[in-house]
Coordinates of C-alpha atoms in Angstrom, one line a residue:
Chain S
X39 CA -93.6 -39.4 97.2
X40 CA -96.5 -41.3 95.9
X41 CA -98.8 -40.0 93.2
X42 CA -102.8 -40.0 94.3
X43 CA -105.2 -37.6 92.4
X44 CA -105.0 -34.3 93.8
X45 CA -108.9 -34.2 95.2
X46 CA -108.2 -37.9 97.0
X47 CA -105.0 -36.5 98.4
X48 CA -107.3 -33.2 99.3
X49 CA -109.7 -35.6 101.1
X50 CA -107.1 -37.3 102.9
X51 CA -104.7 -34.8 103.8
X52 CA -108.0 -33.0 105.3
X53 CA -108.9 -36.0 107.5
X54 CA -105.8 -36.5 108.8
X55 CA -105.7 -32.8 109.7
X56 CA -108.6 -33.1 111.4
X57 CA -107.5 -36.3 113.5
X58 CA -104.6 -35.1 114.2
X59 CA -106.2 -32.1 115.7
X60 CA -108.4 -34.3 117.7
X61 CA -105.9 -36.8 118.9
X62 CA -103.4 -33.5 120.1
X63 CA -106.6 -32.0 121.8
X64 CA -108.3 -35.1 123.6
X65 CA -104.8 -36.2 124.9
X66 CA -104.5 -32.4 126.3
X67 CA -108.1 -32.5 127.4
X68 CA -107.5 -35.9 129.1
X69 CA -104.2 -35.1 130.5
X70 CA -105.7 -31.8 132.0
X71 CA -107.9 -34.3 133.7
X72 CA -105.7 -36.3 135.4
X73 CA -105.4 -36.0 139.1
X74 CA -101.7 -35.4 139.4
X75 CA -99.2 -34.4 136.7
X76 CA -96.7 -36.9 135.9
X77 CA -94.7 -33.7 133.9
X78 CA -94.5 -31.9 137.4
X79 CA -94.3 -34.3 139.8
X80 CA -95.5 -32.7 143.3
X81 CA -97.2 -35.9 144.8
X82 CA -96.9 -34.5 148.4
X83 CA -96.2 -37.5 151.4
X84 CA -99.4 -37.8 153.9
X85 CA -97.7 -35.3 156.1
X86 CA -96.4 -32.8 153.3
X87 CA -100.1 -32.9 152.6
X88 CA -100.8 -31.8 155.8
X89 CA -98.2 -29.2 156.3
X90 CA -98.0 -27.6 152.8
X91 CA -101.0 -25.4 152.6
X92 CA -99.9 -23.7 155.5
X93 CA -96.3 -23.5 155.1
X94 CA -97.4 -21.6 151.0
X95 CA -100.1 -19.5 153.2
X96 CA -97.5 -17.9 155.3
X97 CA -95.2 -17.5 152.0
X98 CA -97.4 -16.1 150.6
X99 CA -98.5 -13.3 153.2
X100 CA -94.8 -13.2 153.5
X101 CA -94.4 -12.6 150.2
X102 CA -97.4 -9.9 150.0
X103 CA -95.1 -8.0 152.1
X104 CA -92.1 -7.9 150.1
X105 CA -94.4 -7.3 147.4
X106 CA -95.4 -3.9 149.6
X107 CA -91.5 -3.3 150.0
X108 CA -90.4 -3.7 146.7
X109 CA -92.9 -4.4 144.2
X110 CA -95.9 -2.1 144.4
X111 CA -93.9 1.0 143.2
X112 CA -94.1 -0.3 139.7
X113 CA -96.6 -2.9 139.7
X114 CA -99.4 -0.9 141.7
X115 CA -100.1 -2.4 145.1
X116 CA -103.1 -4.1 144.1
X117 CA -100.6 -5.6 141.4
X118 CA -103.2 -4.4 138.5
X119 CA -99.9 -2.7 136.9
X120 CA -98.9 1.0 136.6
X121 CA -95.5 1.7 134.9
X122 CA -95.1 -2.7 135.0
X123 CA -97.2 -4.8 133.7
X124 CA -100.4 -6.5 135.5
X125 CA -98.8 -9.5 137.6
X126 CA -102.5 -11.2 138.3
X127 CA -103.0 -14.2 136.4
X128 CA -99.3 -15.2 135.3
X129 CA -99.2 -17.8 132.8
X130 CA -95.5 -18.4 133.5
X131 CA -93.7 -21.3 135.9
X132 CA -92.1 -20.5 139.1
X133 CA -88.7 -21.5 137.7
X134 CA -89.5 -18.3 135.1
X135 CA -90.6 -16.1 138.1
X136 CA -87.7 -16.2 139.7
X137 CA -85.6 -15.5 136.9
X138 CA -87.3 -12.8 135.8
X139 CA -87.3 -11.1 139.4
X140 CA -83.9 -12.9 139.7
X141 CA -81.9 -11.6 136.8
X142 CA -84.6 -8.6 135.9
X143 CA -85.5 -7.9 132.3
X144 CA -83.4 -5.6 130.4
X145 CA -84.3 -2.4 129.6
X146 CA -87.3 -2.7 131.7
X147 CA -87.1 -4.0 135.2
X148 CA -84.2 -4.3 137.6
X149 CA -83.0 -7.0 139.1
X150 CA -83.9 -8.3 142.6
X151 CA -80.9 -11.3 142.9
X152 CA -79.2 -9.0 145.1
X153 CA -81.6 -7.9 147.4
X154 CA -83.5 -10.7 147.7
X155 CA -82.2 -14.4 148.6
X156 CA -83.5 -17.8 147.8
X157 CA -86.5 -18.1 150.4
X158 CA -87.6 -14.4 149.6
X159 CA -88.5 -14.7 145.9
X160 CA -90.0 -18.0 146.6
X161 CA -92.3 -15.8 149.2
X162 CA -92.8 -13.5 146.4
X163 CA -94.0 -15.9 143.5
X164 CA -96.3 -17.5 146.5
X165 CA -98.6 -14.2 146.7
X166 CA -98.3 -13.9 143.0
X167 CA -100.0 -17.3 142.5
X168 CA -103.1 -16.0 144.9
X169 CA -103.0 -13.1 142.4
X170 CA -104.6 -15.6 139.8
X171 CA -108.8 -16.2 140.0
Chain J
X161 CA -87.2 -32.2 134.0
X162 CA -88.9 -29.0 135.6
X163 CA -90.8 -26.4 133.9
X164 CA -87.9 -24.4 133.0
X165 CA -86.6 -27.3 131.2
X166 CA -90.1 -27.7 129.4
X167 CA -89.8 -23.7 128.5
X168 CA -86.5 -23.9 126.8
X169 CA -87.2 -27.2 125.0
X170 CA -90.3 -25.6 123.5
X171 CA -88.6 -22.5 122.9
X172 CA -85.9 -24.4 121.0
X173 CA -88.4 -27.0 119.7
X174 CA -90.6 -24.2 118.2
X175 CA -88.3 -21.8 115.8
X176 CA -87.2 -25.5 113.3
X177 CA -90.8 -26.0 112.1
X178 CA -91.1 -22.2 111.8
X179 CA -87.9 -21.8 109.9
X180 CA -89.0 -25.2 107.8
X181 CA -92.6 -24.0 106.7
X182 CA -91.3 -20.7 106.1
X183 CA -88.4 -21.9 104.1
X184 CA -91.1 -24.0 102.1
X185 CA -93.1 -21.7 101.3
X186 CA -90.5 -19.5 100.0
X187 CA -88.9 -22.1 97.9
X188 CA -92.8 -23.2 96.6
X189 CA -92.6 -19.5 95.5
X190 CA -89.5 -19.9 93.7
X191 CA -90.6 -22.7 91.6
X192 CA -93.9 -21.7 91.4
X193 CA -92.5 -18.2 89.1
X194 CA -89.4 -19.7 88.2
X195 CA -89.0 -20.1 84.3
X196 CA -85.9 -22.3 83.8
X197 CA -88.1 -26.6 84.6
X198 CA -84.8 -27.6 86.0
X199 CA -84.6 -25.6 88.8
X200 CA -88.3 -25.4 89.4
X201 CA -87.8 -29.2 89.9
X202 CA -84.9 -28.6 92.1
X203 CA -87.0 -26.0 94.1
X204 CA -90.1 -27.7 93.8
X205 CA -87.9 -31.3 95.9
X206 CA -86.8 -28.8 98.6
X207 CA -90.2 -27.4 99.6
X208 CA -91.4 -31.2 99.3
X209 CA -89.0 -31.7 102.0
X210 CA -88.9 -28.9 103.8
X211 CA -92.6 -28.8 104.1
X212 CA -92.6 -32.3 105.2
X213 CA -89.9 -31.9 108.2
X214 CA -91.4 -28.3 109.6
X215 CA -95.1 -30.5 109.6
X216 CA -92.9 -33.5 111.4
X217 CA -91.4 -30.6 113.5
X218 CA -94.7 -29.3 114.7
X219 CA -95.9 -32.3 116.6
X220 CA -92.4 -31.5 119.0
X221 CA -92.9 -28.1 118.8
X222 CA -97.2 -28.8 120.3
X223 CA -96.2 -31.6 122.4
X224 CA -93.7 -29.0 124.4
X225 CA -95.6 -26.2 124.4
X226 CA -99.0 -28.7 125.8
X227 CA -96.6 -30.0 128.3
X228 CA -95.3 -26.5 129.4
X229 CA -98.6 -25.0 129.7
X230 CA -99.6 -27.9 131.6
X231 CA -101.5 -29.1 129.4
X232 CA -104.0 -26.3 128.2
X233 CA -105.9 -26.1 124.8
X234 CA -107.1 -22.2 125.3
X235 CA -106.3 -20.3 128.6
X236 CA -106.6 -16.6 129.1
X237 CA -104.5 -13.8 127.8
X238 CA -101.5 -13.8 125.7
X239 CA -101.7 -17.6 126.4
X240 CA -105.2 -17.4 124.9
X241 CA -104.7 -15.6 121.8
X242 CA -101.2 -18.0 121.3
X243 CA -103.5 -20.8 121.0
X244 CA -105.5 -18.8 118.7
X245 CA -103.0 -19.1 116.2
X246 CA -101.3 -22.8 117.2
X247 CA -104.3 -24.9 116.4
X248 CA -105.2 -23.7 113.1
X249 CA -101.6 -22.8 111.9
X250 CA -101.2 -26.3 113.0
X251 CA -104.0 -28.5 111.5
X252 CA -102.8 -26.2 108.6
X253 CA -99.6 -27.3 108.2
X254 CA -100.1 -31.4 109.0
X255 CA -102.6 -31.3 106.2
X256 CA -100.8 -29.1 103.9
X257 CA -97.7 -31.8 104.4
X258 CA -100.0 -34.9 104.0
X259 CA -101.5 -32.9 100.9
X260 CA -98.1 -32.9 99.3
X261 CA -97.1 -36.1 100.2
X262 CA -99.7 -37.7 98.7
X263 CA -99.4 -35.8 95.4
X264 CA -96.1 -36.3 94.9
X265 CA -93.9 -33.9 92.9
X266 CA -95.9 -32.9 90.0
X267 CA -99.1 -31.6 90.8
X268 CA -100.3 -29.4 88.6
X269 CA -100.3 -25.4 88.4
X270 CA -103.4 -24.6 89.4
X271 CA -103.6 -27.5 92.3
X272 CA -100.2 -26.0 93.1
X273 CA -101.2 -22.7 93.2
X274 CA -103.8 -23.2 95.6
X275 CA -101.3 -25.4 97.8
X276 CA -99.3 -21.8 97.7
X277 CA -101.9 -19.6 98.9
X278 CA -102.9 -22.0 101.8
X279 CA -99.2 -22.2 102.5
X280 CA -98.7 -18.3 103.1
X281 CA -101.8 -18.6 105.1
X282 CA -100.4 -20.8 107.3
X283 CA -97.2 -19.1 107.8
X284 CA -99.3 -16.0 108.9
X285 CA -100.4 -18.3 111.7
X286 CA -97.5 -19.1 112.0
X287 CA -96.2 -15.8 112.6
X288 CA -98.9 -15.0 114.9
X289 CA -98.6 -17.7 116.7
X290 CA -94.8 -17.1 117.5
X291 CA -95.7 -13.3 117.8
X292 CA -97.7 -13.7 120.6
X293 CA -95.5 -16.6 122.5
X294 CA -93.2 -14.3 121.8
X295 CA -95.1 -11.9 124.0
X296 CA -95.3 -14.2 126.6
X297 CA -91.5 -15.2 126.9
X298 CA -90.8 -11.3 127.2
X299 CA -92.9 -10.8 130.4
X300 CA -96.4 -9.4 129.6

């Protein structure tokens, strides 16, 4: 334990606090601007780069159909929410969305794990992603 | 490492600084309001180490949260509400821990009172950040 004067320590603490916050936000901003994410590897091959958007669009279209059949009852046809919450601009990972659809939320949302398989849930997720503004 | 990993990592890592900082405030309050000098010294030492460990733990919590949110500083909706409390709380905790580290184990009573009051503000900010973080996790 060091023993600086209290006012000098206060100045140092403010500087450290500000610098830590600035560095953290600076790193986040820099990483946000990066052309690809090193934490969520998703760099497509050249063949995938061509076919992926088409596949995603097809998945989303099928997902829309699944949504109307299974989810619109509670989340409304436009997914803006009714009995269930608004599903626009979801800040959740695909894995988390998959988990919620599959396992449900106790006391709030039924499980669809037995009714929908992995491909269907992936299609639903693709549709939900189209709801981001 | 997929996003579910970071979701779990963030969920786990955030609870260490939350618990450590709340406990630090508690022990420092005991030190401040306590009557026995020996106990006061002991409580102050506990508070000292807890706030330093809490600040170190907050680095891991912030890092995992940033990766999880794909380096989003602000965001919208619940993410924005979470971040509005996270950043001031983070800065405050780092500053408090640094002050405590530099001043050592025997600050004046007036300075310690100011420190303790700021710790409570930090606890409130951490609590609010944790609340909105939980809101995101619970699906709304």
